[in-house]
Amino acid sequence: MSPTENGCVDSFSVLNSEQEVQELIQDSLLHGIDDHLIEFSEALRSEPLAVAKALRRVTEGKASAQAEAAEWKRKYELERARNLQLEQKVLSLGGHFSELTDERAGNLEARTVLSDAIAINVSCAVGKMISTLMKFFGMASFKLSWCCKGEKSDRHKHDIVSFEKGNITTAERSSKQISLKWESPPQTVLILTKPNSTSVRILCLEMVRWLKEQKKLNIFVEPRVKTELLTESSYYSFVQTWLDDKELLLLHTKVDLIVTLGGDGTVLWAASMFKGPVPPIVPFSLGSLGFMTPFYSEHYRECLNSILCGPISITLRHRLQCHIIRDEAKSEYENEGPMLVLNEVTIDRGISSFLTNLECYCDNSFVTCVQGDGLILSTTSGSTAYSLAAGGSMVHPQVPGILFTPICPHSLSFRPLILPEHVTLRVVVPFNSRSQAWVSFDGKGRKQLAPGDALVCSMAPWPVPTACQVDSTSDFLRSIHDGLHWNLRKTQSFDGPRDC
C-alpha cells in the first residue's frame, strides 16, 4: 500500500486489506510453512477485521514517518544553504586564503576560521560584559599568572608529558609561583578581627582610619566590630556591614580584598564566611603559631601599600567540599551540605568508649575499614594542624591532594595516605558498628553519624587565595621553622680532621 502525494492513505488499498490477508494465508498454506506460522495464519483468518485495522494503523504510521522525513530533509537543506552562505562570507572577508583543490579541506578550513572568529567575538563580548559588571558593582578586577625566578608567563602551564623516540619527559612544571596583578585598583576592603583582644581592637581602629583617609577605600566589617567602632567614636559611621545571611552570601561581589587580624583561626573564619568564590586574603599575625599569617602587624602600612599596588605572590589553598547522606535518603541528592573546610574534616567516636568502625571508599573502590579513635581527611594547608598531631606528613600547601590520616588506629600497619585531588572519598558507618560516630568541619558544626549514614568528601572548586610575604615556598618553610622548630637540634661538635 502506497500513500498519496499529500500524505493521505489510499482508501482503496485499505478496503481491500481483508482480501489481501486471505490471499496471504492461502499462499502461506500452499507453500507448507512451519507449524507456528500455520497457527498465526489461522489467527489471522479468525479476526480479519482486527488485522485490517492494524494494517491501517501501520499504513498511517508509515505515511506520517514519510511526512516527518520530508520535513527534516527540508530543514537540512535550509541549514546547509545557510552554512554555505556563511562559509562564502568568511572566504570573501579573508582575502588571504589560498586556493584549495580539495573541496572538503576548503570546507573544513572555512569552518575553523568561522569558529575562531565567533570564539574571539564571544570572548571579547564576555570580557566587556564582565568589565561593565565590575564597574557597575564597584569591584576591582585582577589577573592571575605563573611566575618563576622573576620570569612571568601569561598562560597557565600544566604538566606536559611528551613521548618522542621512546623517551618520556616532562616539558613543563606546574609548581611555579602564582602572581596576582590588579587590572583595576581595589575599592573595597573587608576587615575581620579576632574577638576579645584589646591589641587587635586598637590595631583595627588605626587601620580603618588609615585605609579611609589615606587610601580612600570603602570598609566592610562584621556587625560585632561595627558596634565596637561606633562605641569608640561616631567618626566610624562610614563603616559598612551586612544585616542578614542573604547579604552575606553576596559579599564576594562587593569586596575586593580581605584583611584578617588574628591567627590561623581568623583565616579559617574568613574562609568559612564564603560558600563560593573567596577574595584574596591578607593575613596579619596576631595569634600564636601563624602557619597561614605571614605578615607582621607592626608593618601593616608598608604591607598594604605593596599589596594594593601589586603584583603580589599568592598561595591558592584548596578546600574540601563535604556532604552527609543519611541512611533514610532515597538518593544521593538528598543530603546535608555542602560544608567547606580549609583544614580538615574529622570523624571520631565522640563520648563513646567503643572504637569507631568506618568503611572507607575512594571513587567506589574499597580502601580500608578504620577501627580506632577516628579518621582525619585533611587538605594540604591543614597538614600542619590535627593531621600532623595524628602522625600525618607535612605537605606544601600548593600541592593539590587529600590527606587520609587515622587517629590512634588499632593496627600497627595502618599508615597515613596522601591521595590525589581529583578523587571522591566516601566514609560510611556500617550497620554492625557498636556505636555512632561524630563529624566536625574545621572544628565546628559537629554532627552525628548513625549506622548507615555516609560522609562524602571531594576537592572544592573554590580555593582560598592568601597573600605571601615572599613566595609560597619561603613562607611555608619559615612557618614550620618558626612555629614548630622543625628539625631544631644542637649541631654536632667538630673534633678536628681525622686520618683515614
Coordinates of C-alpha atoms in Angstrom, one line a residue:
M1 CA 0.0 0.0 0.0
S2 CA 1.4 3.4 -1.0
P3 CA 0.4 6.8 0.4
T4 CA -0.7 9.6 -1.9
E5 CA 1.4 12.6 -2.6
N6 CA -0.1 14.8 0.1
G7 CA 0.5 12.1 2.8
C8 CA -3.1 10.6 2.9
V9 CA -3.6 6.9 2.8
D10 CA -5.1 5.2 -0.3
S11 CA -8.6 4.2 0.9
F12 CA -9.0 1.6 -1.9
S13 CA -6.0 -0.3 -0.7
V14 CA -7.2 -0.2 2.9
L15 CA -10.6 -1.5 2.0
N16 CA -9.0 -4.4 0.1
S17 CA -6.8 -5.3 3.0
E18 CA -9.0 -8.2 4.1
Q19 CA -8.8 -9.8 0.7
E20 CA -5.0 -9.4 0.7
V21 CA -4.8 -11.1 4.1
Q22 CA -6.9 -14.0 2.8
E23 CA -4.6 -14.4 -0.2
L24 CA -1.6 -14.3 2.1
I25 CA -3.0 -17.0 4.3
Q26 CA -3.8 -19.3 1.3
D27 CA -0.3 -18.7 -0.2
S28 CA 1.4 -19.5 3.1
L29 CA -0.6 -22.7 3.4
L30 CA 0.2 -23.8 -0.1
H31 CA 3.9 -23.4 0.4
G32 CA 3.9 -25.5 3.6
I33 CA 5.4 -23.2 6.2
D34 CA 6.2 -24.3 9.8
D35 CA 3.6 -25.1 12.4
H36 CA 3.9 -21.8 14.2
L37 CA 3.2 -19.9 11.0
I38 CA 0.2 -22.0 10.3
E39 CA -1.2 -21.1 13.8
F40 CA -0.5 -17.5 13.0
S41 CA -2.4 -17.7 9.7
E42 CA -5.4 -19.3 11.4
A43 CA -5.4 -16.5 13.9
L44 CA -5.4 -14.0 11.0
R45 CA -8.3 -15.9 9.4
S46 CA -10.4 -15.8 12.6
E47 CA -10.0 -12.0 13.1
P48 CA -9.7 -10.3 9.7
L49 CA -11.2 -7.0 10.8
A50 CA -8.7 -6.6 13.6
V51 CA -5.9 -7.3 11.2
A52 CA -7.3 -4.7 8.7
K53 CA -7.3 -2.1 11.5
A54 CA -3.7 -3.0 12.4
L55 CA -2.7 -2.7 8.8
R56 CA -4.4 0.7 8.5
R57 CA -2.5 1.9 11.6
V58 CA 0.7 0.7 10.1
T59 CA 0.0 2.5 6.8
E60 CA -0.9 5.7 8.6
G61 CA 2.3 5.5 10.7
K62 CA 4.3 5.0 7.5
A63 CA 2.7 8.0 5.9
S64 CA 3.4 10.1 9.0
A65 CA 7.0 9.0 9.1
Q66 CA 7.5 9.8 5.4
A67 CA 6.0 13.3 6.0
E68 CA 8.3 13.8 9.0
A69 CA 11.3 12.7 7.0
A70 CA 10.4 15.2 4.3
E71 CA 10.2 18.0 6.9
W72 CA 13.6 17.0 8.3
K73 CA 15.1 17.0 4.8
R74 CA 13.7 20.5 4.2
K75 CA 15.2 21.7 7.4
Y76 CA 18.6 20.1 6.5
E77 CA 18.6 21.8 3.1
L78 CA 17.9 25.2 4.7
E79 CA 20.7 24.7 7.3
R80 CA 23.1 23.5 4.6
A81 CA 22.3 26.6 2.5
R82 CA 22.8 28.8 5.5
N83 CA 26.2 27.2 6.3
L84 CA 27.3 27.6 2.7
Q85 CA 26.4 31.3 2.8
L86 CA 28.4 31.8 6.0
E87 CA 31.4 30.0 4.5
Q88 CA 31.2 32.2 1.4
K89 CA 31.2 35.3 3.6
V90 CA 34.2 34.1 5.6
L91 CA 36.1 33.3 2.4
S92 CA 35.2 36.7 0.9
L93 CA 36.3 38.6 4.0
G94 CA 39.6 36.6 4.4
G95 CA 41.2 37.6 1.2
H96 CA 44.4 35.8 2.1
F97 CA 43.1 32.2 1.9
S98 CA 44.9 30.1 -0.8
E99 CA 43.0 28.1 -3.3
L100 CA 42.4 24.6 -2.2
T101 CA 41.9 21.7 -4.7
D102 CA 40.2 19.5 -2.2
E103 CA 36.6 20.7 -1.5
R104 CA 36.4 19.0 1.9
A105 CA 39.6 20.6 3.0
G106 CA 38.3 24.0 2.0
N107 CA 35.0 23.5 3.9
L108 CA 37.0 22.4 7.0
E109 CA 39.2 25.4 6.9
A110 CA 36.3 27.8 6.4
R111 CA 34.5 26.2 9.4
T112 CA 37.7 26.5 11.5
V113 CA 38.1 30.2 10.7
L114 CA 34.4 30.8 11.3
S115 CA 34.5 29.1 14.7
D116 CA 37.7 31.0 15.7
A117 CA 36.1 34.3 14.7
I118 CA 33.0 33.5 16.6
A119 CA 35.1 32.5 19.7
I120 CA 37.1 35.7 19.5
N121 CA 33.9 37.8 19.3
V122 CA 32.2 35.9 22.1
S123 CA 35.4 36.2 24.3
C124 CA 35.6 40.0 23.7
A125 CA 31.9 40.4 24.4
V126 CA 32.1 38.4 27.6
G127 CA 35.2 40.3 28.7
K128 CA 33.4 43.7 28.1
M129 CA 30.4 42.4 29.9
I130 CA 32.4 41.3 32.9
S131 CA 34.3 44.6 32.9
T132 CA 31.0 46.5 32.8
L133 CA 29.6 44.5 35.7
M134 CA 32.7 45.0 37.7
K135 CA 32.4 48.8 37.2
F136 CA 28.7 48.7 38.0
F137 CA 29.2 46.8 41.3
G138 CA 32.3 48.9 42.1
M139 CA 34.7 45.9 42.2
A140 CA 38.3 45.6 41.2
S141 CA 39.4 43.1 38.7
F142 CA 42.7 41.2 38.8
K143 CA 44.6 38.6 36.8
L144 CA 46.5 35.5 37.9
S145 CA 49.7 34.4 36.2
W146 CA 52.5 31.9 36.8
C147 CA 56.0 33.2 37.5
C148 CA 59.2 31.5 38.5
K149 CA 62.6 33.1 39.4
G150 CA 61.4 36.5 38.3
E151 CA 60.1 35.2 34.9
K152 CA 56.4 35.7 34.3
S153 CA 54.0 33.9 32.0
D154 CA 50.5 34.9 30.9
R155 CA 49.3 31.4 30.3
H156 CA 48.6 28.7 32.8
K157 CA 51.2 26.0 32.5
H158 CA 50.3 22.4 33.3
D159 CA 52.5 19.4 33.4
I160 CA 53.1 18.4 29.7
V161 CA 54.3 14.9 29.2
S162 CA 55.9 14.3 25.8
F163 CA 56.8 10.9 24.2
E164 CA 59.4 11.2 21.4
K165 CA 61.7 8.4 20.2
G166 CA 60.9 6.3 23.2
N167 CA 61.8 9.0 25.8
I168 CA 59.1 10.1 28.2
T169 CA 59.9 13.6 29.5
T170 CA 58.1 16.3 31.4
A171 CA 58.3 19.5 29.4
E172 CA 56.7 22.0 31.8
R173 CA 56.2 22.0 35.6
S174 CA 53.1 23.5 37.2
S175 CA 54.7 24.1 40.6
K176 CA 55.5 27.8 39.8
Q177 CA 54.6 30.7 42.0
I178 CA 51.2 32.3 41.3
S179 CA 51.2 36.1 41.0
L180 CA 48.2 38.4 41.3
K181 CA 48.1 41.6 39.3
W182 CA 45.4 44.2 39.7
E183 CA 43.8 45.3 36.4
S184 CA 41.8 48.0 38.3
P185 CA 42.6 49.3 41.7
P186 CA 40.8 47.8 44.8
Q187 CA 38.0 49.9 46.1
T188 CA 36.5 47.8 49.0
V189 CA 38.3 46.0 51.9
L190 CA 36.7 43.6 54.4
I191 CA 38.5 43.6 57.8
L192 CA 37.9 40.6 60.1
T193 CA 39.3 40.5 63.6
K194 CA 39.9 38.1 66.4
P195 CA 37.3 38.7 69.2
N196 CA 38.1 39.6 72.8
S197 CA 41.6 41.0 72.1
T198 CA 42.5 44.5 73.1
S199 CA 45.6 44.7 70.9
V200 CA 43.5 43.6 67.9
R201 CA 40.8 46.2 68.6
I202 CA 43.3 49.0 68.8
L203 CA 45.0 47.9 65.6
C204 CA 41.6 47.7 63.8
L205 CA 40.7 51.3 64.8
E206 CA 44.0 52.6 63.5
M207 CA 43.9 50.5 60.3
V208 CA 40.3 51.5 59.4
R209 CA 41.1 55.2 59.8
W210 CA 44.3 54.9 57.7
L211 CA 42.6 53.0 54.9
K212 CA 39.8 55.5 54.7
E213 CA 41.8 58.7 55.0
Q214 CA 45.0 57.7 53.1
K215 CA 43.7 55.1 50.6
K216 CA 40.1 56.3 50.1
L217 CA 38.7 52.8 50.4
N218 CA 35.3 51.5 51.3
I219 CA 35.5 49.5 54.6
F220 CA 33.3 46.5 55.5
V221 CA 33.5 44.9 59.0
E222 CA 31.4 42.3 60.9
P223 CA 28.3 43.6 62.7
R224 CA 30.1 43.0 66.1
V225 CA 33.1 45.1 65.0
K226 CA 30.9 47.9 63.7
T227 CA 29.2 48.1 67.1
E228 CA 32.6 48.3 68.8
L229 CA 33.8 51.0 66.4
L230 CA 30.7 53.2 66.9
T231 CA 31.1 52.7 70.7
E232 CA 34.6 54.1 70.4
S233 CA 33.6 57.1 68.2
S234 CA 30.9 58.3 65.9
Y235 CA 33.7 59.0 63.3
Y236 CA 33.4 55.4 62.2
S237 CA 29.9 55.8 60.9
F238 CA 31.1 55.3 57.3
V239 CA 32.0 51.7 58.0
Q240 CA 29.6 49.2 56.3
T241 CA 28.4 45.8 57.3
W242 CA 25.7 43.2 56.5
L243 CA 22.4 42.6 58.1
D244 CA 21.5 39.0 57.3
D245 CA 22.7 35.8 55.7
K246 CA 21.3 36.9 52.3
E247 CA 23.6 39.9 52.2
L248 CA 26.5 37.7 53.5
L249 CA 26.1 35.4 50.5
L250 CA 26.5 38.3 48.1
L251 CA 29.5 39.7 50.0
H252 CA 32.1 38.3 47.5
T253 CA 30.5 40.6 44.8
K254 CA 31.3 43.7 46.8
V255 CA 34.6 43.0 48.4
D256 CA 38.0 43.2 46.6
L257 CA 40.3 42.3 49.4
I258 CA 40.1 40.7 52.9
V259 CA 42.4 41.7 55.8
T260 CA 42.4 39.4 58.8
L261 CA 43.8 40.5 62.2
G262 CA 44.4 37.4 64.3
G263 CA 45.8 33.9 63.9
D264 CA 45.1 30.9 61.7
G265 CA 41.6 30.6 63.3
T266 CA 40.7 34.1 61.9
V267 CA 41.8 32.9 58.4
L268 CA 39.6 29.8 58.9
W269 CA 36.7 32.0 59.9
A270 CA 37.2 34.3 56.9
A271 CA 37.2 31.2 54.6
S272 CA 34.0 29.8 56.2
M273 CA 32.1 33.0 55.5
F274 CA 32.3 32.5 51.7
K275 CA 30.5 29.4 50.4
G276 CA 31.7 30.1 46.8
P277 CA 34.5 32.3 45.5
V278 CA 36.8 33.9 48.0
P279 CA 38.5 37.3 47.5
P280 CA 42.3 37.5 48.2
I281 CA 43.1 37.4 51.9
V282 CA 46.0 39.4 53.5
P283 CA 46.5 37.7 56.9
F284 CA 48.3 39.6 59.7
S285 CA 49.8 37.6 62.5
L286 CA 48.3 38.4 65.9
G287 CA 47.9 34.8 67.1
S288 CA 50.2 32.1 68.5
L289 CA 51.6 29.9 65.7
G290 CA 50.7 31.6 62.4
F291 CA 51.1 28.9 59.7
M292 CA 48.9 31.0 57.4
T293 CA 49.6 34.5 58.7
P294 CA 53.0 35.7 57.3
F295 CA 52.5 39.4 57.7
Y296 CA 53.5 41.3 60.8
S297 CA 51.1 43.9 62.2
E298 CA 53.9 46.4 63.0
H299 CA 54.5 47.0 59.3
Y300 CA 50.9 47.0 58.1
R301 CA 51.2 50.3 56.2
E302 CA 54.1 49.0 54.1
C303 CA 52.5 45.7 53.5
L304 CA 49.1 47.1 52.4
N305 CA 50.8 49.7 50.2
S306 CA 52.7 46.9 48.4
I307 CA 49.6 44.7 48.1
L308 CA 47.3 47.5 46.9
C309 CA 49.7 48.4 44.2
G310 CA 50.6 44.8 43.2
P311 CA 51.6 42.5 41.8
I312 CA 51.7 40.1 44.8
S313 CA 52.5 36.4 45.2
I314 CA 49.6 34.3 46.5
T315 CA 49.0 30.8 47.7
L316 CA 45.9 29.0 46.4
R317 CA 44.8 27.0 49.4
H318 CA 42.5 24.1 48.4
R319 CA 39.3 23.4 50.4
L320 CA 37.3 20.2 50.8
Q321 CA 33.6 20.0 50.0
C322 CA 31.6 17.7 52.2
H323 CA 28.1 16.2 52.2
I324 CA 26.3 14.0 54.6
I325 CA 23.9 11.4 53.2
R326 CA 21.6 9.9 55.7
D327 CA 20.5 6.2 55.6
E328 CA 16.9 7.1 55.0
A329 CA 17.7 9.3 52.0
K330 CA 16.2 8.0 48.7
S331 CA 19.1 9.2 46.6
E332 CA 22.5 10.9 47.0
Y333 CA 20.8 14.2 46.0
E334 CA 19.0 14.2 49.4
N335 CA 22.0 15.3 51.5
E336 CA 23.1 17.8 54.1
G337 CA 25.6 20.3 52.8
P338 CA 27.8 21.4 51.3
M339 CA 30.2 22.1 54.1
L340 CA 33.5 23.7 53.1
V341 CA 36.6 23.1 55.1
L342 CA 40.1 24.7 54.8
N343 CA 41.9 22.5 57.3
E344 CA 40.3 19.2 57.9
V345 CA 37.1 17.2 58.5
T346 CA 37.3 14.8 61.4
I347 CA 35.2 11.7 62.1
D348 CA 35.7 10.4 65.7
R349 CA 33.9 8.3 68.3
G350 CA 32.8 11.2 70.5
I351 CA 31.9 10.3 74.1
S352 CA 31.5 6.6 73.2
S353 CA 34.0 4.1 74.8
F354 CA 33.9 1.8 71.7
L355 CA 36.2 2.1 68.8
T356 CA 34.9 3.7 65.7
N357 CA 34.1 1.4 62.8
L358 CA 34.3 3.3 59.5
E359 CA 34.2 1.8 55.9
C360 CA 36.2 4.0 53.5
Y361 CA 35.9 4.1 49.7
C362 CA 37.8 6.1 47.1
D363 CA 36.0 6.5 43.8
N364 CA 33.8 3.5 44.6
S365 CA 36.9 1.3 45.4
F366 CA 37.2 -0.1 48.9
V367 CA 40.1 1.5 50.8
T368 CA 40.0 0.1 54.3
C369 CA 38.0 -0.3 57.5
V370 CA 39.1 2.2 60.2
Q371 CA 39.0 0.8 63.7
G372 CA 40.4 3.3 66.2
D373 CA 39.6 6.7 67.6
G374 CA 38.7 8.1 64.2
L375 CA 39.8 9.5 60.8
I376 CA 41.1 12.8 59.5
L377 CA 40.5 13.9 55.9
S378 CA 42.8 17.0 55.6
T379 CA 43.8 19.5 52.9
T380 CA 47.5 20.2 52.4
S381 CA 47.0 23.5 54.2
G382 CA 45.7 21.5 57.2
S383 CA 48.6 19.1 57.1
T384 CA 50.3 21.1 59.9
A385 CA 47.2 21.0 62.1
Y386 CA 45.3 18.0 63.6
S387 CA 46.7 15.6 60.9
L388 CA 50.3 16.4 61.9
A389 CA 49.4 15.6 65.6
A390 CA 47.9 12.3 64.5
G391 CA 51.1 11.3 62.6
G392 CA 50.4 12.7 59.2
S393 CA 53.0 14.3 57.0
M394 CA 53.6 18.0 56.5
V395 CA 52.8 18.9 52.9
H396 CA 53.4 22.1 50.9
P397 CA 50.0 23.9 50.7
Q398 CA 50.4 24.4 46.9
V399 CA 50.3 20.6 46.4
P400 CA 46.8 19.5 45.4
G401 CA 45.9 16.4 47.4
I402 CA 43.8 15.0 50.3
L403 CA 45.5 13.6 53.4
F404 CA 44.0 10.3 54.8
T405 CA 45.2 10.1 58.4
P406 CA 43.8 7.7 61.0
I407 CA 43.5 8.7 64.7
C408 CA 45.1 6.1 67.0
P409 CA 44.3 3.1 64.8
H410 CA 44.2 -0.3 66.5
S411 CA 46.7 -1.6 64.0
L412 CA 50.5 -1.3 63.7
S413 CA 50.4 -1.3 59.9
F414 CA 47.9 1.5 59.4
R415 CA 49.9 4.4 58.0
P416 CA 48.6 7.7 56.6
L417 CA 48.0 8.2 52.9
I418 CA 48.1 11.2 50.5
L419 CA 45.5 10.9 47.7
P420 CA 45.2 12.9 44.5
E421 CA 42.9 15.9 44.5
H422 CA 40.5 14.5 41.9
V423 CA 39.2 11.6 43.9
T424 CA 35.9 11.4 45.9
L425 CA 36.1 9.8 49.3
R426 CA 33.1 8.2 51.0
V427 CA 33.2 7.2 54.7
V428 CA 30.3 5.0 55.8
V429 CA 29.3 4.0 59.3
P430 CA 28.4 0.3 58.8
F431 CA 25.2 -1.2 60.3
N432 CA 27.3 -3.6 62.5
S433 CA 29.0 -0.7 64.2
R434 CA 28.9 -0.8 68.0
S435 CA 28.3 3.0 68.3
Q436 CA 27.6 6.1 66.4
A437 CA 30.3 8.5 65.1
W438 CA 30.6 12.2 65.1
V439 CA 31.9 14.5 62.4
S440 CA 33.2 18.1 62.7
F441 CA 34.3 20.6 60.0
D442 CA 37.3 22.7 60.9
G443 CA 36.5 22.0 64.5
K444 CA 32.9 23.4 64.1
G445 CA 29.4 22.3 63.0
R446 CA 29.6 18.9 64.9
K447 CA 27.1 16.4 63.6
Q448 CA 26.2 12.8 64.5
L449 CA 26.6 9.9 62.1
A450 CA 24.3 6.9 62.7
P451 CA 24.8 3.4 61.2
G452 CA 24.1 3.6 57.5
D453 CA 25.0 7.3 57.2
A454 CA 27.8 8.4 54.9
L455 CA 30.1 11.3 54.6
V456 CA 31.2 12.2 51.0
C457 CA 34.3 14.5 50.5
S458 CA 35.9 15.9 47.4
M459 CA 38.0 18.9 46.4
A460 CA 36.0 22.1 46.3
P461 CA 36.2 24.2 43.1
W462 CA 36.8 27.5 45.1
P463 CA 40.3 27.8 46.7
V464 CA 41.2 30.4 49.3
P465 CA 43.9 32.8 47.9
T466 CA 46.2 34.1 50.6
A467 CA 48.9 36.7 50.0
C468 CA 52.5 35.7 50.5
Q469 CA 55.2 37.8 52.2
V470 CA 57.9 36.4 49.9
D471 CA 56.5 33.4 48.0
S472 CA 54.6 30.3 48.8
T473 CA 57.6 28.0 49.5
S474 CA 59.6 30.5 51.5
D475 CA 56.5 31.3 53.7
F476 CA 55.8 27.6 54.2
L477 CA 59.4 26.8 55.3
R478 CA 59.5 29.8 57.6
S479 CA 56.3 28.8 59.3
I480 CA 57.4 25.3 60.1
H481 CA 60.8 26.6 61.3
D482 CA 59.4 29.3 63.5
G483 CA 56.1 27.7 64.5
L484 CA 57.2 24.1 65.1
H485 CA 61.0 24.5 65.4
W486 CA 61.3 21.8 62.8
N487 CA 64.5 19.7 63.0
L488 CA 66.0 22.1 65.5
R489 CA 68.8 20.5 67.5
K490 CA 72.3 21.3 68.6
T491 CA 74.9 21.0 65.8
Q492 CA 77.3 18.1 66.2
S493 CA 80.6 19.3 67.6
F494 CA 83.7 19.2 65.3
D495 CA 86.7 17.4 66.8
G496 CA 89.1 18.2 64.0
P497 CA 90.2 16.2 61.0
R498 CA 90.9 12.5 61.3
D499 CA 93.4 10.4 59.4
C500 CA 91.8 7.9 57.1

